[in-house]
PDB file of C-alpha atoms in Angstrom:
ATOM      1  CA  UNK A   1      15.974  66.344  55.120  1.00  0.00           C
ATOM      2  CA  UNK A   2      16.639  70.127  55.002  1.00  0.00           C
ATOM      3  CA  UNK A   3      20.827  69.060  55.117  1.00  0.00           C
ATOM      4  CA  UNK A   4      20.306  66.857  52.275  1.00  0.00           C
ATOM      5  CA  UNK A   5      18.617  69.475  50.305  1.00  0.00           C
ATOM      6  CA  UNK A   6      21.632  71.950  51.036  1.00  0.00           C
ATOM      7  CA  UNK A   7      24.071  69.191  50.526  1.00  0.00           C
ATOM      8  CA  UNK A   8      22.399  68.023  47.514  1.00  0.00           C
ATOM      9  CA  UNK A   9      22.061  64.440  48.477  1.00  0.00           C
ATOM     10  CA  UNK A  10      19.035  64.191  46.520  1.00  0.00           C
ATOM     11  CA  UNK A  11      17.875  61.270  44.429  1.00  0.00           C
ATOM     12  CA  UNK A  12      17.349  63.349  40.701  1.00  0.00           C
ATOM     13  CA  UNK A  13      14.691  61.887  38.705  1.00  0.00           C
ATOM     14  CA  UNK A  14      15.786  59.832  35.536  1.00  0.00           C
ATOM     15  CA  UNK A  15      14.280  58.035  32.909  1.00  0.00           C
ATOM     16  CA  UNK A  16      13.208  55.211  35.169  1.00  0.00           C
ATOM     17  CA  UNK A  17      12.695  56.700  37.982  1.00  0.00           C
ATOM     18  CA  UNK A  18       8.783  56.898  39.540  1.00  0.00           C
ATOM     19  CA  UNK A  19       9.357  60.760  41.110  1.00  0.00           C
ATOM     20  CA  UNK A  20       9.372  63.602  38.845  1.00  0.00           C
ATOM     21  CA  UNK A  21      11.542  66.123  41.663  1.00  0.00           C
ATOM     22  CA  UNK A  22      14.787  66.003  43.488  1.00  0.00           C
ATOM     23  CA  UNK A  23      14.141  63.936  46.657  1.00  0.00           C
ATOM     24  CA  UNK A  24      16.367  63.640  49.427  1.00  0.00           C
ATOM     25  CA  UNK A  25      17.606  60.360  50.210  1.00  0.00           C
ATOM     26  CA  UNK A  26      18.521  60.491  53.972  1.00  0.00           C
ATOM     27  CA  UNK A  27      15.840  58.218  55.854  1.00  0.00           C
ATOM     28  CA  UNK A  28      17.897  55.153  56.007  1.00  0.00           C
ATOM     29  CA  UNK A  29      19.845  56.993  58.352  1.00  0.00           C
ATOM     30  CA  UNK A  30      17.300  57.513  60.490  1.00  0.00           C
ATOM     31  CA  UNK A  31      15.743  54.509  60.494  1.00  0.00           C
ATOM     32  CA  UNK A  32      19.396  52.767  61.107  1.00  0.00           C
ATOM     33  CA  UNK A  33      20.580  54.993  63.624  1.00  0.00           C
ATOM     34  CA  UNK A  34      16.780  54.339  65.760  1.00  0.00           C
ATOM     35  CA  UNK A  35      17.407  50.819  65.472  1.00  0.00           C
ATOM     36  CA  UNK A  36      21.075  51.022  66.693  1.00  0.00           C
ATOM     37  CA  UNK A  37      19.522  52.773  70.057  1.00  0.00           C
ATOM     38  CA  UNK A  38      16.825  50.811  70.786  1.00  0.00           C
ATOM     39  CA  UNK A  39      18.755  48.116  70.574  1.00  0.00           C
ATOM     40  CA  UNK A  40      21.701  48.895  71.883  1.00  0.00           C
ATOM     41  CA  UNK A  41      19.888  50.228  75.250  1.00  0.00           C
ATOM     42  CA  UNK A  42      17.192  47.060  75.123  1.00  0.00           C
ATOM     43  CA  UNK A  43      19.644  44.429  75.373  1.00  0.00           C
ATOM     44  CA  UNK A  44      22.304  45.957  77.654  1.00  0.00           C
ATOM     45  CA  UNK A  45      19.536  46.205  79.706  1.00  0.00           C
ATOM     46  CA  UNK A  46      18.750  42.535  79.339  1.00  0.00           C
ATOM     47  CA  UNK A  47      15.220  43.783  78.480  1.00  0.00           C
ATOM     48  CA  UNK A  48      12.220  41.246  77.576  1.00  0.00           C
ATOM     49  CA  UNK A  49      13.875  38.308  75.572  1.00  0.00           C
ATOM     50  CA  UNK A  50      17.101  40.113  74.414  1.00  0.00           C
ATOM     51  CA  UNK A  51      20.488  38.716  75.433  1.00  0.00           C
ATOM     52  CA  UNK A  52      23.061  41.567  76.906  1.00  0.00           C
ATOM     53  CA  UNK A  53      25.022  43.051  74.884  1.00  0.00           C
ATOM     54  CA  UNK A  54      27.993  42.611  77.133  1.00  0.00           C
ATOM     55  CA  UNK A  55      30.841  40.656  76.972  1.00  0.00           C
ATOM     56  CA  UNK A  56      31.176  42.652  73.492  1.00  0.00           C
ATOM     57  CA  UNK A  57      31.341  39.104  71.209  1.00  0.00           C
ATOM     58  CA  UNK A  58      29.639  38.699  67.744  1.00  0.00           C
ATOM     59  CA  UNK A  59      27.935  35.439  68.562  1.00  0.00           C
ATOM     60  CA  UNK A  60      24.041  36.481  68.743  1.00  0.00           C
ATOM     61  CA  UNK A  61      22.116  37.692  66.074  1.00  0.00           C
ATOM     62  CA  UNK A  62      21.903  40.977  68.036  1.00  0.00           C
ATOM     63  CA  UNK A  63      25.455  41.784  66.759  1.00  0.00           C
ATOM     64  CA  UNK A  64      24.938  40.481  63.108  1.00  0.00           C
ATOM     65  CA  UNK A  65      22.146  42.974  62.630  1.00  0.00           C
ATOM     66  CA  UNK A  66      24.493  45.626  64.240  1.00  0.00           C
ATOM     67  CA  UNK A  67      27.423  44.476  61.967  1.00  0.00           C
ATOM     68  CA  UNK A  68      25.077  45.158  58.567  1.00  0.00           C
ATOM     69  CA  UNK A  69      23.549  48.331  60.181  1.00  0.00           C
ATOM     70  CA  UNK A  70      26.518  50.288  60.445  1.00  0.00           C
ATOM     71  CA  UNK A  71      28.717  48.561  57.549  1.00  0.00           C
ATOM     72  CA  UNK A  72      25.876  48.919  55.231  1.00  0.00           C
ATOM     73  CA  UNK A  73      24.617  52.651  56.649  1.00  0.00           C
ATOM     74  CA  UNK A  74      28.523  54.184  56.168  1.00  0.00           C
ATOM     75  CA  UNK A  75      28.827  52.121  52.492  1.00  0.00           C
ATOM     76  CA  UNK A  76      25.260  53.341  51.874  1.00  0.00           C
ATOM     77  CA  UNK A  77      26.021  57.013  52.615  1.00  0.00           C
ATOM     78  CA  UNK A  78      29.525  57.386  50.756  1.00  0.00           C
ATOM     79  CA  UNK A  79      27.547  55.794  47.773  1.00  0.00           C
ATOM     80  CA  UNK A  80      24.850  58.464  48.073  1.00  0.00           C
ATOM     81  CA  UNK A  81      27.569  61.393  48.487  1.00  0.00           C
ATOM     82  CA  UNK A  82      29.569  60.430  46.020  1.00  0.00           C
ATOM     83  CA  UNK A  83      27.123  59.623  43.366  1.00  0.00           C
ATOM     84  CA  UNK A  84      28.418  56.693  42.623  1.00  0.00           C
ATOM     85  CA  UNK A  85      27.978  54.776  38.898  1.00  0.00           C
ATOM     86  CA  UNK A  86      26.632  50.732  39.201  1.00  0.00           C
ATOM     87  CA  UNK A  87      29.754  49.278  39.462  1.00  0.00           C
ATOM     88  CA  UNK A  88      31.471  50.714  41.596  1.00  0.00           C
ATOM     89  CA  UNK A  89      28.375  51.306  44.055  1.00  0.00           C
ATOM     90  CA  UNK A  90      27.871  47.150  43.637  1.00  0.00           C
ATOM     91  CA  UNK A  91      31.057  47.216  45.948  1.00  0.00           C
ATOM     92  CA  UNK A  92      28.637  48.329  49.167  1.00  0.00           C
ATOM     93  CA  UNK A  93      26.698  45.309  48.712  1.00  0.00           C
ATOM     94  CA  UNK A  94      28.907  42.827  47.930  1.00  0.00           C
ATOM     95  CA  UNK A  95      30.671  43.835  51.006  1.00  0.00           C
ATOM     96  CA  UNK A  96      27.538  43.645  52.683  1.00  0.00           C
ATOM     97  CA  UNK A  97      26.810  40.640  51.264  1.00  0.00           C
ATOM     98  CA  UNK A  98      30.416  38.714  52.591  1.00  0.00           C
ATOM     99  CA  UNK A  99      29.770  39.773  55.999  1.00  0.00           C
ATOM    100  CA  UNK A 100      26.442  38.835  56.683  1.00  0.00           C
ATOM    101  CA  UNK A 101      27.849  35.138  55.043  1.00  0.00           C
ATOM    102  CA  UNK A 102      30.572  35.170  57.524  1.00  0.00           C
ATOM    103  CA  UNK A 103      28.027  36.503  60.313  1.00  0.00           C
ATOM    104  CA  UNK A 104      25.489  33.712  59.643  1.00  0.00           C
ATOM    105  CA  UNK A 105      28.204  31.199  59.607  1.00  0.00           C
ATOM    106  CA  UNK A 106      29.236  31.863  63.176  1.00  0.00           C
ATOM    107  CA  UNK A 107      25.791  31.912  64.348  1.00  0.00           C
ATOM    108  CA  UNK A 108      25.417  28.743  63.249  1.00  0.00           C
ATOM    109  CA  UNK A 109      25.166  25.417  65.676  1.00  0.00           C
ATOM    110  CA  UNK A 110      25.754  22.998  62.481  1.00  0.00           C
ATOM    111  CA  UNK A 111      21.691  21.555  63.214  1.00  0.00           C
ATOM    112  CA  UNK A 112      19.269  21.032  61.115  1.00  0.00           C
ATOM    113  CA  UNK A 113      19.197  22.385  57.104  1.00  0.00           C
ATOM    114  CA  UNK A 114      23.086  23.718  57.512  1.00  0.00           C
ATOM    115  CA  UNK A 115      24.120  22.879  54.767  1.00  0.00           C
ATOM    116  CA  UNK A 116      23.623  26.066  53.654  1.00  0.00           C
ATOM    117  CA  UNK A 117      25.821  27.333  55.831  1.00  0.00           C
ATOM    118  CA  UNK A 118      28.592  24.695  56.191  1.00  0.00           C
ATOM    119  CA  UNK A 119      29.159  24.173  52.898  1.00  0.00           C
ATOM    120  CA  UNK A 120      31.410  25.646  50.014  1.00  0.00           C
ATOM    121  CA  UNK A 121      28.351  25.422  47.736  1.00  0.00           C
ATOM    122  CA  UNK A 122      25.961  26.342  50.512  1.00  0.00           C
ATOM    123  CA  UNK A 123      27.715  29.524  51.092  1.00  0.00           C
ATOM    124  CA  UNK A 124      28.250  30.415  47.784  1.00  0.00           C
ATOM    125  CA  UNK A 125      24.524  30.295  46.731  1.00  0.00           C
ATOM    126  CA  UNK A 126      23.736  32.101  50.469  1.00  0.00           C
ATOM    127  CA  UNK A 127      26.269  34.806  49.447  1.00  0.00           C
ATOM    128  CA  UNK A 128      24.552  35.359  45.790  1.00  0.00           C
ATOM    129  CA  UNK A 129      21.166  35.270  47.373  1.00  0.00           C
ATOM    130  CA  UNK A 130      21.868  38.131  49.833  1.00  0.00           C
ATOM    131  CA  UNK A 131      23.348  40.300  47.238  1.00  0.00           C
ATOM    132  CA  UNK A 132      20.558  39.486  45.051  1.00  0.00           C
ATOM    133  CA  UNK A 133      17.879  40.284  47.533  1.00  0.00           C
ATOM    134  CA  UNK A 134      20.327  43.426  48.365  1.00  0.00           C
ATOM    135  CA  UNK A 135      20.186  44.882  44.855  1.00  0.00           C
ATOM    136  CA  UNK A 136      16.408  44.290  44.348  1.00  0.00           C
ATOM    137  CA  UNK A 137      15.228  46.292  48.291  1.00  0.00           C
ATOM    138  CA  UNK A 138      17.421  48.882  47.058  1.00  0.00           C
ATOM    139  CA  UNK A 139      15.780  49.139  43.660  1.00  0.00           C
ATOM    140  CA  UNK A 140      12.152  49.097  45.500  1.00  0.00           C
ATOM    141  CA  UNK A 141      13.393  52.224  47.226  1.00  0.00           C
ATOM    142  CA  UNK A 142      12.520  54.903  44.798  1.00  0.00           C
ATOM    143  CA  UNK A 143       8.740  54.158  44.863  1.00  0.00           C
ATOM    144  CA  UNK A 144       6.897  55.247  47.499  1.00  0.00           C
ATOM    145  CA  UNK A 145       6.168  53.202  50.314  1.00  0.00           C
ATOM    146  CA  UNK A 146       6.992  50.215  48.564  1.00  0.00           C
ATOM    147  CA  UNK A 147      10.020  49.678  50.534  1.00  0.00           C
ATOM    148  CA  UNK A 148       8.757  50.343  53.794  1.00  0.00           C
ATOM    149  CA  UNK A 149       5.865  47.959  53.383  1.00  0.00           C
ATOM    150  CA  UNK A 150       7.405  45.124  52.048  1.00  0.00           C
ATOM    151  CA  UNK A 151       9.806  45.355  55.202  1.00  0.00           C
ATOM    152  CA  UNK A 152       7.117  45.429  57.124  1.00  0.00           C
ATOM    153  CA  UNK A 153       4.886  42.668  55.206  1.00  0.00           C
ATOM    154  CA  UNK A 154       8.134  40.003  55.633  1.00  0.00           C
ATOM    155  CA  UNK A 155       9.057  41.457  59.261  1.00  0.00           C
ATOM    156  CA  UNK A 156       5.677  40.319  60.557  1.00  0.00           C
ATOM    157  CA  UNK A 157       5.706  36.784  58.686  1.00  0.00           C
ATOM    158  CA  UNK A 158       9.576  36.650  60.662  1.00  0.00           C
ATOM    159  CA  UNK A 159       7.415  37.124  64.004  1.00  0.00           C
ATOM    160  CA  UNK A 160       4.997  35.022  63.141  1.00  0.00           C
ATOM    161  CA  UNK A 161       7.276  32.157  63.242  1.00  0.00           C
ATOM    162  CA  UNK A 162       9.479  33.256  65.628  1.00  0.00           C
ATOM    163  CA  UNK A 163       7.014  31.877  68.963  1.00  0.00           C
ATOM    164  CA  UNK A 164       7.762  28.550  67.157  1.00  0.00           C
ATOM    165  CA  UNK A 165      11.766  28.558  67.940  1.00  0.00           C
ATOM    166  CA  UNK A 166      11.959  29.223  71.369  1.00  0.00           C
ATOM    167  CA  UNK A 167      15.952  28.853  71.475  1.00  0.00           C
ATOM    168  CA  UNK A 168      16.008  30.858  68.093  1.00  0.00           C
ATOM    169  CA  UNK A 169      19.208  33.548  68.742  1.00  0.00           C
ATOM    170  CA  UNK A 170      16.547  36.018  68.217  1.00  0.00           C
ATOM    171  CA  UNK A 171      14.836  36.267  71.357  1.00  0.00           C
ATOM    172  CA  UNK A 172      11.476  35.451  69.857  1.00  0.00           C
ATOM    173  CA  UNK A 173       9.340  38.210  68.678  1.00  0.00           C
ATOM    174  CA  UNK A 174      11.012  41.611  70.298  1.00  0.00           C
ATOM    175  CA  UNK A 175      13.511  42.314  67.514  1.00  0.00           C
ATOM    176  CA  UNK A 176      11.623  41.758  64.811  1.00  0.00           C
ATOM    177  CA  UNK A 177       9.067  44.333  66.664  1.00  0.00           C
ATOM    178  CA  UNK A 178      11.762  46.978  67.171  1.00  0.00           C
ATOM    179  CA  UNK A 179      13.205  46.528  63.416  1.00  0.00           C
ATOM    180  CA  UNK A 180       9.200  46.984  62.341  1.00  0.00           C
ATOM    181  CA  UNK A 181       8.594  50.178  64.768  1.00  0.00           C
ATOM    182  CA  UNK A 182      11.676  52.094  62.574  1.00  0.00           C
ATOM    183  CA  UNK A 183      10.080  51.488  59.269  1.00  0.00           C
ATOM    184  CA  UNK A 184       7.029  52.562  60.880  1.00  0.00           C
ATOM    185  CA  UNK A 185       8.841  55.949  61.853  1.00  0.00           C
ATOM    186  CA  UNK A 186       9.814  55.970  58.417  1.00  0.00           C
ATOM    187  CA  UNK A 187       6.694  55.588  56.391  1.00  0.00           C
ATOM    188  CA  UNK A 188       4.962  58.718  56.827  1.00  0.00           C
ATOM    189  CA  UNK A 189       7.892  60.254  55.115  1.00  0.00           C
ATOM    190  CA  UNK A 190       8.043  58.142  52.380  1.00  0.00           C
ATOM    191  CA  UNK A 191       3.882  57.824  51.871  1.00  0.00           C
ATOM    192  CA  UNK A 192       1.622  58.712  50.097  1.00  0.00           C
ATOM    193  CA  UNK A 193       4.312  61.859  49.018  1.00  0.00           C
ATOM    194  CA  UNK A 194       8.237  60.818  49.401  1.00  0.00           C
ATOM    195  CA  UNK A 195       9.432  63.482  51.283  1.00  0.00           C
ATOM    196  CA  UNK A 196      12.616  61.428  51.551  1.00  0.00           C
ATOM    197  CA  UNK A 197      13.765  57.810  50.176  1.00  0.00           C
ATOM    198  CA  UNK A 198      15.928  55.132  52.531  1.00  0.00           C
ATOM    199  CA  UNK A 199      18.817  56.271  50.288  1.00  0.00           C
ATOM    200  CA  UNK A 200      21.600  53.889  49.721  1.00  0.00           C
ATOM    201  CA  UNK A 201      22.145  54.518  53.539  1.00  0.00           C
ATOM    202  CA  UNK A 202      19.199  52.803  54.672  1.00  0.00           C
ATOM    203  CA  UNK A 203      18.204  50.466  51.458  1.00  0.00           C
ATOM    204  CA  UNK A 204      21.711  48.580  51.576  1.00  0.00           C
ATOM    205  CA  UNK A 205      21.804  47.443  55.137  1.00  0.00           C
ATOM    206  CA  UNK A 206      17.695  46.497  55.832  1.00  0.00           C
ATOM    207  CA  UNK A 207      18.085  44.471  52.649  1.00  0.00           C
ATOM    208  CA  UNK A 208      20.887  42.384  53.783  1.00  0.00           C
ATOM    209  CA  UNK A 209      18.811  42.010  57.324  1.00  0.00           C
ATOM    210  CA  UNK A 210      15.982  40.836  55.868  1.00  0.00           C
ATOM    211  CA  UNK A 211      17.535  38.626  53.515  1.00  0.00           C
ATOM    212  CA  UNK A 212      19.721  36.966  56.099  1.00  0.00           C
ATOM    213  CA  UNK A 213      16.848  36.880  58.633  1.00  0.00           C
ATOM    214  CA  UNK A 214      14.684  34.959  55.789  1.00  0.00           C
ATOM    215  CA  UNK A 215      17.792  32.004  55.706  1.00  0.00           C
ATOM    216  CA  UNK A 216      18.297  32.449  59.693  1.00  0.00           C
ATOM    217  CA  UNK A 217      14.332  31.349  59.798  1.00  0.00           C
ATOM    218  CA  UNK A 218      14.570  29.224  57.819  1.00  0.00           C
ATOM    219  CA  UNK A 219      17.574  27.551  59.588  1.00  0.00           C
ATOM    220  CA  UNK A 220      15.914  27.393  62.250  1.00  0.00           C
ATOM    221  CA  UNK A 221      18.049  30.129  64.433  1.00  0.00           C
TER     222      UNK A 221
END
């Protein structure tokens, strides 16, 4: 936080903005960067229901939440440096949006409700959804604790049914617990007074999770 203030990455208040001071926008870096830890050292250690991470192989879910984190936390962060106007900062999601289709495509086993994800039509309206549901978490992010919680709110529904799919890519409940336990970090920051916001950093890439773990569920994986 005290970087951002000397760097100025600071969300400025604006007509429609819900703050009324400069407020740095840096917590989605450290709620992404936690996440890439725990998870990183949970499943190389084959920990509770994780799969290793090793052979290194984008096939588990593991690795599409790791593919989003990072893609989404670097677009996220040159978007919040740079200032960037609407349409050129769209590019960060639709990006974001692309690769959590092609992701969710390879995770899929071709079972159940696939068509979403087998065909042209499927992956078309899967690909608007997630950039959709992208653009509206990142808009939640500058008022406070809104973000956090509804992360939190659809993260524990996600567990919920998780016990249900025992051969879900998931690993039942664990992930979803580790994902919650960063917002958690991140709350007091952001509640009752936002001493920081996610920032484009931290918005971009937990939106595209949770709206790819919402079709994932519902899949099935």
């Amino acid at each position: 936080i005290g970087v951002a203030r000397r760097l100025d990455l600071l969300a400025h208040p604006v007509e429609r903005s819900s703050h009324s001071t400069p407020t740095p926008q840096v917590g989605g870096l450290g709620v992404c960067l936690s996440l890439l830890l725990t998870t990183s050292l949970v499943g190389y250690l084959g920990l509770g229901d994780f799969p290793r991470l090793l052979p290194l192989v984008p096939t588990t879910a593991l690795w599409i939440s790791f593919a989003l984190l990072i893609w989404g936390m670097l677009l996220g962060l040159i978007a919040d440096i740079l200032a960037l106007d609407a349409i050129p900062k769209l590019a960060g999601p639709v990006v974001l949006s692309a690769l959590a289709v092609w992701t969710a495509r390879q995770a899929s086993t071709g079972e159940g409700g696939a068509w979403l994800l087998t065909s042209w039509l499927g992956l078309a309206f899967l690909f608007l959804w997630i950039l959709f549901f992208t653009n509206a978490y990142n808009f939640m992010d500058g008022v406070n604790g809104q973000s956090g919680v509804f992360a939190l709110n659809a993260l524990g529904w996600y567990a919920l049914m998780a016990p249900s799919q025992p051969g879900s890519a998931w690993g039942g409940v664990a992930p979803f617990l580790l994902i919650a336990a960063a917002i958690l970090g991140f709350l007091p920051w952001n509640f009752p007074r936002p001493r920081t916001f996610l920032g484009d950093s931290g918005s971009l890439p937990l939106g595209a999770l949770l709206a790819l773990l919402a079709v994932l569920a519902s899949e099935g994986k």
